[in-house]
Coordinates of C-alpha atoms in Angstrom, one line a residue:
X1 CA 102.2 111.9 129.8
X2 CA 104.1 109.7 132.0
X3 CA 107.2 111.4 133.4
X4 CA 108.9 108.0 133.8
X5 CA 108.9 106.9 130.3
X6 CA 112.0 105.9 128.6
X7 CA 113.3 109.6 126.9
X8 CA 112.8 109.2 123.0
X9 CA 115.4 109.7 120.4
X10 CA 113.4 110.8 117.7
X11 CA 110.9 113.3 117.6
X12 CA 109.5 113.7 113.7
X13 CA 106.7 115.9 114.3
X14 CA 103.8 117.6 112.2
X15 CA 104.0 115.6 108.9
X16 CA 101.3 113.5 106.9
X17 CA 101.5 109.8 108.1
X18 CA 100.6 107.6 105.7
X19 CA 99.6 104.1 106.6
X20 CA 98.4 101.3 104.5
X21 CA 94.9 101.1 104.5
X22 CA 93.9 104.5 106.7
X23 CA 93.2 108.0 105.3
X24 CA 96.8 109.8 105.9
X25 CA 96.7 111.9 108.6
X26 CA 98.8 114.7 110.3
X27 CA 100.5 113.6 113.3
X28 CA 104.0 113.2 114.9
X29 CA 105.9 109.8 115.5
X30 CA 108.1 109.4 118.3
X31 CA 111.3 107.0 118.4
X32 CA 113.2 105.1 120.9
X33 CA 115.6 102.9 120.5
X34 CA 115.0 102.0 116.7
X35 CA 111.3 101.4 117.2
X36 CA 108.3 103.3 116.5
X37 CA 107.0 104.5 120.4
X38 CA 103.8 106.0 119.4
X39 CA 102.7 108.1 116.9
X40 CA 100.7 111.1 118.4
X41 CA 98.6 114.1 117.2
X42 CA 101.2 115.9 119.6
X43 CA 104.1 114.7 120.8
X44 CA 105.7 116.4 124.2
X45 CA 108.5 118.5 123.9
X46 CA 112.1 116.4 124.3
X47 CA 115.0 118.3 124.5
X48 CA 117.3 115.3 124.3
X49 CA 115.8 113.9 121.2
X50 CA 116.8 114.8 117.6
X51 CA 113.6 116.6 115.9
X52 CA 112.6 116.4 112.8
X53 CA 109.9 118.9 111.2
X54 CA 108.0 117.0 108.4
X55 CA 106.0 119.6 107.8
X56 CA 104.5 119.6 104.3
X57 CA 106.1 116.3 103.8
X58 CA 104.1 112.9 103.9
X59 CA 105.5 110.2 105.6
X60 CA 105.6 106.5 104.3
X61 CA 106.6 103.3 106.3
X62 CA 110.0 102.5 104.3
X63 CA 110.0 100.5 100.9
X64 CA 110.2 97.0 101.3
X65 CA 111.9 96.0 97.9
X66 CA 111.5 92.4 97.4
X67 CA 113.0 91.6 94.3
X68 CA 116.6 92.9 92.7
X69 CA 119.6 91.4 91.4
X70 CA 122.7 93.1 93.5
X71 CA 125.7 92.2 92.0
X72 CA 125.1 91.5 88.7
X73 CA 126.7 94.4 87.5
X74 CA 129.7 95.1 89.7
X75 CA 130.3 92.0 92.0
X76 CA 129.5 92.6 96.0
X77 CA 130.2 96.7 95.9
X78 CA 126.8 96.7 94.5
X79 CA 126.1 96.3 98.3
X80 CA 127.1 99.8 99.0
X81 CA 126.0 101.5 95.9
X82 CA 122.7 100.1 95.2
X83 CA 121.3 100.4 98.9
X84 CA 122.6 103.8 99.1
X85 CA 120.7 104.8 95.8
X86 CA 117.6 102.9 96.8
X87 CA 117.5 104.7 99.8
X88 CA 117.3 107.7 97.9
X89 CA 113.9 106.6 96.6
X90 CA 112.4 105.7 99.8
X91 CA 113.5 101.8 100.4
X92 CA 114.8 100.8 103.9
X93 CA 114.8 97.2 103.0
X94 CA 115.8 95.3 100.1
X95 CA 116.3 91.4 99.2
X96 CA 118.8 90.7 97.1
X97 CA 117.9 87.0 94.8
X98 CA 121.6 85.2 94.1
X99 CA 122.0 82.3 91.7
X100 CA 124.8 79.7 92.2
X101 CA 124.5 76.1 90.5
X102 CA 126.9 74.9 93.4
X103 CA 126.3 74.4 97.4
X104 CA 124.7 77.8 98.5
X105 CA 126.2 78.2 102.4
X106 CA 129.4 79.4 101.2
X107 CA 127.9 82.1 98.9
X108 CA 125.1 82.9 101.4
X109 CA 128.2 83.9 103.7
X110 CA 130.1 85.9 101.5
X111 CA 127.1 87.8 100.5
X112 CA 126.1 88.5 104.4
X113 CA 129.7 89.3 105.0
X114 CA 130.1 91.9 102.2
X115 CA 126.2 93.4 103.1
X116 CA 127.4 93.7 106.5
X117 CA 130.1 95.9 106.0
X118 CA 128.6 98.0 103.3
X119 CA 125.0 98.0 102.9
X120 CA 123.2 101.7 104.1
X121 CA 119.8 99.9 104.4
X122 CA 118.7 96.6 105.6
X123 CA 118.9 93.4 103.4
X124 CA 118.0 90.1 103.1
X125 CA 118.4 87.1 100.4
X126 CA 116.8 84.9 98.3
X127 CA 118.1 81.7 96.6
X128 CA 117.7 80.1 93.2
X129 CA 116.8 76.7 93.0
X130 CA 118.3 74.9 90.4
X131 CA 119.1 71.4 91.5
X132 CA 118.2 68.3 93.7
X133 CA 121.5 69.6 95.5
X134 CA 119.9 72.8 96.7
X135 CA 116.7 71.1 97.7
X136 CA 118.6 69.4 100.0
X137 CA 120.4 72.4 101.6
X138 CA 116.5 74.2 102.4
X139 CA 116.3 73.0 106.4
X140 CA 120.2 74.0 106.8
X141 CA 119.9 77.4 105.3
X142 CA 116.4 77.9 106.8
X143 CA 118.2 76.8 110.5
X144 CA 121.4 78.5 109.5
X145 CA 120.7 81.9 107.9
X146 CA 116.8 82.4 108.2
X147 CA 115.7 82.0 104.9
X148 CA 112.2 81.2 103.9
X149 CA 111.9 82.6 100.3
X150 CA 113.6 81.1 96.8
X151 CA 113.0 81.3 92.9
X152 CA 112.5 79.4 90.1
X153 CA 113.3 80.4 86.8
X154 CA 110.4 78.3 84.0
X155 CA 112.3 79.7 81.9
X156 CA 115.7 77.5 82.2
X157 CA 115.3 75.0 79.6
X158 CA 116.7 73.9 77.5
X159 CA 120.3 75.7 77.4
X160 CA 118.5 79.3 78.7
X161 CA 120.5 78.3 82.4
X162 CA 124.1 77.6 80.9
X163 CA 125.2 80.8 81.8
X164 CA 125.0 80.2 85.6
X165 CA 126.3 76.4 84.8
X166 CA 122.8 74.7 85.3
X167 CA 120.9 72.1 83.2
X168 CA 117.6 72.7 82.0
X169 CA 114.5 72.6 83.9
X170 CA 111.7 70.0 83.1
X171 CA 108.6 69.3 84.5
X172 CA 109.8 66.7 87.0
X173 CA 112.1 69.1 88.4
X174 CA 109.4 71.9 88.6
X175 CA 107.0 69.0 90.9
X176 CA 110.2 68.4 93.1
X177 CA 110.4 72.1 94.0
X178 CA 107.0 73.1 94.2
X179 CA 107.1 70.0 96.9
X180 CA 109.8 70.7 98.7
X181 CA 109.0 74.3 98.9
X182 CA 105.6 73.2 100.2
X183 CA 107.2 71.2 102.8
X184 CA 109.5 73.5 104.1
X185 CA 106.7 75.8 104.4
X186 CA 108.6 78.5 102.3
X187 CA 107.4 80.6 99.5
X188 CA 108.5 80.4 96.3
X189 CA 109.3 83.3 94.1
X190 CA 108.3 82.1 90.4
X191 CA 109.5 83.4 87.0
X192 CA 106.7 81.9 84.8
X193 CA 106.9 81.6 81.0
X194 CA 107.0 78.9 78.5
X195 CA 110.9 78.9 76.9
X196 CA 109.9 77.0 73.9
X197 CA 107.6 79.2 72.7
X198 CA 109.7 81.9 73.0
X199 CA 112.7 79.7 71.5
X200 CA 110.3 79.0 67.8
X201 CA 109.1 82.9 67.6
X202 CA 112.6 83.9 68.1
X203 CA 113.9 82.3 65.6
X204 CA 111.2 83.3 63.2
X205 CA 111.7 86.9 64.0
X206 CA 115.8 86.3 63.5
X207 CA 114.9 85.4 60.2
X208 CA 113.1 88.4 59.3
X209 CA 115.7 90.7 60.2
X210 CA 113.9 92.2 63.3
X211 CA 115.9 94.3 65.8
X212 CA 113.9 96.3 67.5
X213 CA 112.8 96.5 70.8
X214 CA 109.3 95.3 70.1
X215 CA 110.7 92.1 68.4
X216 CA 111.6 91.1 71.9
X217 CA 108.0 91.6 73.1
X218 CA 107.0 89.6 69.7
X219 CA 109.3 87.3 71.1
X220 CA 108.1 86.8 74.2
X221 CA 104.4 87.3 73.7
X222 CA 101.5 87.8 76.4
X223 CA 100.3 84.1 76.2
X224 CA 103.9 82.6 76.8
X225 CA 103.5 84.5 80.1
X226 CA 99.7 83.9 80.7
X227 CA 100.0 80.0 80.1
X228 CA 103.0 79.5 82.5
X229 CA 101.0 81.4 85.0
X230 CA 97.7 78.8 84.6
X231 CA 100.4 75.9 85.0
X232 CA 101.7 77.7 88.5
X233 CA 98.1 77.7 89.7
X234 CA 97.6 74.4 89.3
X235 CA 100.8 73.0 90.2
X236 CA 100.4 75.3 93.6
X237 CA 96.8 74.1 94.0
X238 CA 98.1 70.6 94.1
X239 CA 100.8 70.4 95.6
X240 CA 100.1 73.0 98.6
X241 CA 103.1 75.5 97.5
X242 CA 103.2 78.8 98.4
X243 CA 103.9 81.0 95.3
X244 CA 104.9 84.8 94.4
X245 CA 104.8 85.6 90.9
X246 CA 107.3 87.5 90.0
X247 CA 107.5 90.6 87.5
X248 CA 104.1 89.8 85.9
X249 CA 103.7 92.1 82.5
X250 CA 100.3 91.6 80.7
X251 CA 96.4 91.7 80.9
X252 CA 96.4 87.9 79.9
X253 CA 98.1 87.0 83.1
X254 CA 96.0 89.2 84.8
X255 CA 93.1 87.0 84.1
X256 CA 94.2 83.7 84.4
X257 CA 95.6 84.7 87.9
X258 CA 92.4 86.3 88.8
X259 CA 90.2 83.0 87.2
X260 CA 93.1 80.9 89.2
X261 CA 92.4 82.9 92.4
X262 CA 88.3 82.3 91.9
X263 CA 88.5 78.3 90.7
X264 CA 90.3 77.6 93.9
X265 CA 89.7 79.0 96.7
X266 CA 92.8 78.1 99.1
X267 CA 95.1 78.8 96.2
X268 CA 97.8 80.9 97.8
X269 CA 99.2 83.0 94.8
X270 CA 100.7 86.5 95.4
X271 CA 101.5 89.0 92.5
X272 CA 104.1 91.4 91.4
X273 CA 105.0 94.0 88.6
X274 CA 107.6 96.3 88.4
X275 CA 107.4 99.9 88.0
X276 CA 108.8 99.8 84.1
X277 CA 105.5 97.9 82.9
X278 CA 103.3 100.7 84.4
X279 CA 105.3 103.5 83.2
X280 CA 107.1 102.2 79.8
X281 CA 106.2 100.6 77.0
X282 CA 107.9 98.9 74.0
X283 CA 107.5 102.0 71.9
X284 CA 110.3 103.4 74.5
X285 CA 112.3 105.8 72.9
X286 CA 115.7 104.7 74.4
X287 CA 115.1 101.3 72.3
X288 CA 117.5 98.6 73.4
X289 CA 117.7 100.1 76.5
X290 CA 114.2 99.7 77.3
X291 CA 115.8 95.4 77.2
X292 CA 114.3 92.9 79.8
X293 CA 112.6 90.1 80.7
X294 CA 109.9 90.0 80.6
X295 CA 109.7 92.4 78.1
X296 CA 108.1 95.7 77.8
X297 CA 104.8 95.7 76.6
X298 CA 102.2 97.3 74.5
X299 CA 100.3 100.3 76.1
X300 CA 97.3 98.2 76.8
X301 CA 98.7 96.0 78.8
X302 CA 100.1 98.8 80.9
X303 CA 96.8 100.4 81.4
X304 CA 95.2 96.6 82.4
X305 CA 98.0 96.9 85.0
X306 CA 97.6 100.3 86.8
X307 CA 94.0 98.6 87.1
X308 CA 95.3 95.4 88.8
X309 CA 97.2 97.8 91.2
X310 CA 94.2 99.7 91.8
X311 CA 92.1 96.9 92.6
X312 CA 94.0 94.7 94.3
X313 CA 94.9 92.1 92.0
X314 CA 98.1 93.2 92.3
X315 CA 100.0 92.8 96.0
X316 CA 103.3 94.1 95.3
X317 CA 105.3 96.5 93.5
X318 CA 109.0 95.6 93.3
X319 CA 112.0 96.8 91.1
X320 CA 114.0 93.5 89.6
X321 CA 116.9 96.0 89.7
X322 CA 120.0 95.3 88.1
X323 CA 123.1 97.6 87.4
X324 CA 123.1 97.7 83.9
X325 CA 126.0 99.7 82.7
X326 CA 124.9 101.3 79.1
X327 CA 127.9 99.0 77.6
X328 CA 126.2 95.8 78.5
X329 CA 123.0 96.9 76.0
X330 CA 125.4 97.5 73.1
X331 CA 124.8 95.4 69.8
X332 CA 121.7 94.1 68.7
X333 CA 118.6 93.3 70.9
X334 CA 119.1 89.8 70.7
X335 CA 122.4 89.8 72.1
X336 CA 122.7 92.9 74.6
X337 CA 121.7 92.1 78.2
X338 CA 118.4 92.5 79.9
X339 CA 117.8 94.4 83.0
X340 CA 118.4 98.2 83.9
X341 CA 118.4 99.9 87.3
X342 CA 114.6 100.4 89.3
X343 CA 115.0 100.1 92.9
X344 CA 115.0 104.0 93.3
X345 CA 112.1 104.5 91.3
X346 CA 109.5 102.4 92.7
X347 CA 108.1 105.3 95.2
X348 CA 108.2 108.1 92.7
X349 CA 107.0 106.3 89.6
X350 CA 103.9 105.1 91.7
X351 CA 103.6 109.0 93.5
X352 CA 104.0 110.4 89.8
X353 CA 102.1 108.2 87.6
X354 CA 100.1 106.9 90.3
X355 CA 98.8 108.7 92.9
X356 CA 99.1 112.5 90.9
X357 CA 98.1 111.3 87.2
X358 CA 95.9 108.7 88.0
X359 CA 94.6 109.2 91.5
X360 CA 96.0 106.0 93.3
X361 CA 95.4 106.2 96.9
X362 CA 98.7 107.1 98.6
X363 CA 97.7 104.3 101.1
X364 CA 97.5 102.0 98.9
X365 CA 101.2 102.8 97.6
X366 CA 101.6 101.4 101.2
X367 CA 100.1 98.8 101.0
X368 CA 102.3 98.0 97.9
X369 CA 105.4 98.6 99.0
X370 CA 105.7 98.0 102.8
X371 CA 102.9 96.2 104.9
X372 CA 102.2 93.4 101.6
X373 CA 106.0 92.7 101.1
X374 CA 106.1 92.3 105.0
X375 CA 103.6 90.5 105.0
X376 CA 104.5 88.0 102.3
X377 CA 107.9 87.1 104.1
X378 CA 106.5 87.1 108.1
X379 CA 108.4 90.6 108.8
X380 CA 105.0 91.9 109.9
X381 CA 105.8 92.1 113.6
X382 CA 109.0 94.3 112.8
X383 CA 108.2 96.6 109.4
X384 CA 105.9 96.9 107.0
X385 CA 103.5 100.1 109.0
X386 CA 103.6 103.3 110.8
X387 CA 102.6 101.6 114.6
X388 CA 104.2 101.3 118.1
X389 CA 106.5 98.4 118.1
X390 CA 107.9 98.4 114.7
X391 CA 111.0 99.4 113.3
X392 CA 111.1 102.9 112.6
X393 CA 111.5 102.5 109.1
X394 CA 110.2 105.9 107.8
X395 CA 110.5 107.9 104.1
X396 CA 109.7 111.5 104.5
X397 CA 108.3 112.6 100.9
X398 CA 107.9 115.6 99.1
X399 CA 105.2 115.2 96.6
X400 CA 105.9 118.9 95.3
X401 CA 109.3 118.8 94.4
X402 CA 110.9 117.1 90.8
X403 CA 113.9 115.4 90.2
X404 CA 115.4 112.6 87.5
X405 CA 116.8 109.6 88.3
X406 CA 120.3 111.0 87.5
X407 CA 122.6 107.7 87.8
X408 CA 125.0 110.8 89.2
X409 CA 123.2 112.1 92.2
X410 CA 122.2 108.2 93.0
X411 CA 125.7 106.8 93.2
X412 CA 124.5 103.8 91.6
X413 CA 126.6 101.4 89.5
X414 CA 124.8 102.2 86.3
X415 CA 125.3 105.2 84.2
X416 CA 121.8 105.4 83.0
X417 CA 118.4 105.2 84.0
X418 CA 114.4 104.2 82.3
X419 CA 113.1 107.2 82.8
X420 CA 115.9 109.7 82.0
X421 CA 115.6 112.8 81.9
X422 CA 111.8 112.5 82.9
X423 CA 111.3 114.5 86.1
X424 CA 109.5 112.6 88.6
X425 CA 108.1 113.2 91.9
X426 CA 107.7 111.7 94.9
X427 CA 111.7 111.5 96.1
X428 CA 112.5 110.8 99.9
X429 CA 113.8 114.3 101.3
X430 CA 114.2 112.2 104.4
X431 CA 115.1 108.3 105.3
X432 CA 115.4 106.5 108.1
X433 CA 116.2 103.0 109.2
X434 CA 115.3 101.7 112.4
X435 CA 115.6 105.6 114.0
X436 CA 119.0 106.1 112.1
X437 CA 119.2 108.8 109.6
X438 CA 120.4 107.8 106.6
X439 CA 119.4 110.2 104.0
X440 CA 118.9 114.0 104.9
X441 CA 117.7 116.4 102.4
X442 CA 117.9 114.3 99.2
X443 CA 121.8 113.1 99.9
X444 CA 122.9 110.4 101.9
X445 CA 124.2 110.1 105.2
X446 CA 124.6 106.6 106.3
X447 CA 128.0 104.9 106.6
X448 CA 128.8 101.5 104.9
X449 CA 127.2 99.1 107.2
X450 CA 124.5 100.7 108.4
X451 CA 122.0 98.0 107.1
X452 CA 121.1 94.8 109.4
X453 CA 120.6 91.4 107.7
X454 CA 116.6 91.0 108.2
X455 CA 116.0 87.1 109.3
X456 CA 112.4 86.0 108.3
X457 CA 110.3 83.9 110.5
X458 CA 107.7 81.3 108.2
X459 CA 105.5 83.7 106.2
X460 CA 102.3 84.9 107.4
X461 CA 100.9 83.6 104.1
X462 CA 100.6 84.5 100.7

C-alpha cells in the first residue's frame, strides 16, 4: 500500500458486499471523506479510522427511494420522521413528489429549507404538473434547484384534482406535458389509469352496497390500468418523452408494457411497483387499511409481478409512502383515505418475500433499489453501487434476524403499518450516509439535518 495515501475514515471490514449485477462477495470497504476509497479483500490496519466489523452481515449500496409523499400526513416534520424511519430499512436517499396548483419556487424553498434542517438521509423532489403555469416554471426550476423529474396524475379528470385546487386533465393537456417534458429533457413520473372508467364502476358498485376492500379493486380494475399504460407508450413514442411508470399493480400492464417495449424499439419507458402489490393482496385482513391507489390486487396479479421483478421487466421498486395515521382510514372504503406508510419496508419485504421465499438474487434487490433508481435520475456518478468514487451510501443487513414494522421503534408519523405484526427480515443493523453513521444497531443516530439535498444532472436515460 502507499504510505502517502490520504488516512481513511472508515474502515467496514469482513462483510458480504453486495453489488448489483456481481455474485456478493466478502470483502472490506474503506472510506474517506464521504466516498467509497476502495473496497478490498483486505483493507490495512488504520488506527485513526472508525471500524466497523460487518461480519455475518451483507452489505447493500443504500436504498434509493424514488417515490413517497412526505408531508401528507403531518406537514414538513414528516422530514424528520419519515427519513429517520426509512433509514431504519436501509434507504439513504429518498425523493419526496409535492403537489401545488400555484407557482412551485416558493414551495420548492420551503420544502428544501425544512429538509435541510431535519432530514437524517439525503432527499430530493419531484413536482406535479398540473397547469400551463408550471410548464413554464421547468427551465427556472431545472436552473434554480436541479430538478429533472415531475408527475402526472391521468387520473385528474374530471373533479378527481379539486382537492389540490386543479382543473381536470384532458388529452390536450397530457400532449403539452409529454412535450414539454420532452423538451426539457426530463423524465416524467406517470400515474396511468383511465378516471372514467373508474368513475361508471364506482358508481355501480355504490349502488350495490359494496364496502369492502375488494370493491375498490372492482373499482379500479386491471384494464383501467393496462389501457392508460398503452396510451403512455404511444404518446411517449411520439412525442420523444421520457416516461417512469409509477406504482404499476397488474399482469395486464405487464404485457402491454412489455408488447410497448417490443413494437418500438427506442421507446424509453421505465417501470415501478411497490412493495404492497408483491406482498398483499385485496383479501388483506386489515381491510380498509389495505386502501390505495392503485389498489391492491388479486393474488395472480401479485405472482405475475414477482416474475416481472425477476426478469427484468420491472426496474424499480419504490414505496409511494404516505403517513397515514389509522384515523384517516375510518368510515367506509369509499370515503377513508388512500395510502399507508412503505418506505421502511422496501429492503426487508424484497429480502423476506424475495430473496428467502422465492430466491430473488440479492443483486438484483440492488439493482432495484440503488444502481436503477440512480440511474433513472443521472445520480450514477455519485450513488447507486458499492465502487471507488461514490458516496459511501451503505446498509449493513442482517438476513437472520426478525423484526415488525412497529410504527413505535420507527418513529414514523403513522401509528400502523401493512404488514403488522408480520415479522420480516432483512432490517439495516447498520446505515450510513456518505461515511456518516446514522443508524447503529437497529436505532438511529443521526441528528436532524444530516441529509443533503441531491441535485440531479439530465438523466442517463430511461
Amino acid at each position: 500500500m502507499n504510505s502517502t495515501r490520504t488516512p481513511a475514515n472508515l474502515v467496514i471490514r469482513g462483510g458480504t458486499v453486495v453489488r448489483p449485477g456481481q455474485p456478493p462477495r466478502i470483502a472490506d470497504i474503506v472510506v474517506n471523506d464521504g466516498m467509497i476509497r476502495e473496497v478490498v479483500d483486505q483493507a490495512p490496519a488504520d488506527q485513526d479510522a472508525m471500524t466497523v466489523d460487518a461480519t455475518g452481515l451483507h452489505i447493500f449500496p443504500g436504498v434509493i427511494d424514488l417515490h413517497s409523499h412526505l408531508g401528507a400526513g403531518n406537514g414538513l416534520q414528516e422530514y424528520e420522521t419519515e427519513t429517520g424511519a426509512a433509514a431504519l430499512g436501509g434507504v439513504t436517499t429518498i425523493f419526496n413528489i409535492l403537489a401545488d396548483a400555484g407557482e412551485y419556487a416558493p414551495t420548492v424553498a420551503e420544502h428544501l429549507e425544512a429538509a435541510g434542517r431535519t432530514a437524517k438521509i439525503d432527499f430530493g423532489l419531484h413536482l406535479t404538473l398540473m397547469s400551463k403555469e408550471h410548464l413554464q416554471e421547468l427551465p427556472k426550476l431545472k436552473e434554480e434547484f436541479g430538478i429533472h423529474a415531475y408527475k402526472y396524475f391521468m387520473s385528474f379528470r374530471g373533479d378527481e384534482g379539486k382537492y389540490l385546487g386543479v382543473e381536470g386533465t384532458d388529452d390536450g393537456k397530457m400532449f403539452e406535458i409529454f412535450a414539454t417534458v420532452a423538451a426539457n429533457n426530463a423524465l416524467l413520473f406517470v400515474h396511468a389509469e383511465n378516471p372514467e372508467i373508474v368513475w361508471a364502476l364506482r358508481d355501480r358498485l355504490q349502488a350495490e352496497g359494496r364496502t369492502d376492500l375488494a370493491a375498490w379493486d372492482d373499482a379500479r380494475p386491471p384494464f383501467a390500468e393496462a389501457e392508460a399504460v398503452r396510451r403512455v407508450a404511444y404518446f411517449a413514442q411520439s412525442l420523444g418523452t421520457r416516461v417512469y411508470l409509477v406504482h404499476i399493480s397488474t399482469s395486464d400492464s405487464i404485457e402491454q408494457i412489455k408488447h410497448s417495449r417490443a413494437e418500438f424499439p427506442d421507446l424509453s419507458l421505465a417501470v415501478e411497483t411497490c412493495p404492497h402489490y408483491l406482498t398483499h393482496t385485496r383479501d388483506y385482513a386489515g381491510r380498509i387499511l389495505g386502501k390505495v391507489n392503485p389498489p391492491l390486487r388479486k393474488a395472480e396479479h401479485r405472482d405475475a409481478l414477482w416474475q416481472a421483478v425477476s426478469d427484468g421487466v420491472v426496474d424499480t421498486v419504490a414505496s409511494d409512502h404516505v403517513s397515514r395515521k389509522r384515523s384517516t382510514k375510518e368510515g367506509t372504503i369509499w370515503t377513508a383515505s388512500a395510502g399507508f406508510p412503505g418506505s421502511p419496508t422496501i429492503m426487508p419485504s424484497l429480502i423476506t418475500h424475495g430473496h428467502l421465499e422465492r430466491g430473488l438474487p440479492l443483486e438484483r434487490i440492488a439493482e432495484l433499489t440503488s444502481r436503477r433508481p440512480a440511474e433513472l435520475l443521472g445520480l450514477s456518478s455519485i450513488k447507486g453501487d458499492i465502487a471507488p468514487g461514490l458516496d459511501a451510501d451503505l446498509a449493513l443487513v442482517d438476513l437472520s434476524s426478525e423484526r415488525t414494522a412497529d410504527p413505535e421503534w420507527l418513529g414514523t408519523n403513522s401509528d400502523y403499518s401493512l404488514p403488522g405484526d408480520e415479522p420480516l427480515r432483512g432490517w439495516a443493523r447498520h446505515v450510513f450516509v456518505r461515511g456518516i453513521e446514522v443508524v447503529r444497531d437497529h436505532a438511529v443516530v443521526a441528528e436532524p439535518g444530516t441529509g443533503n439535498y441531491v441535485r440531479r444532472t439530465p438523466a442517463e436515460g430511461a
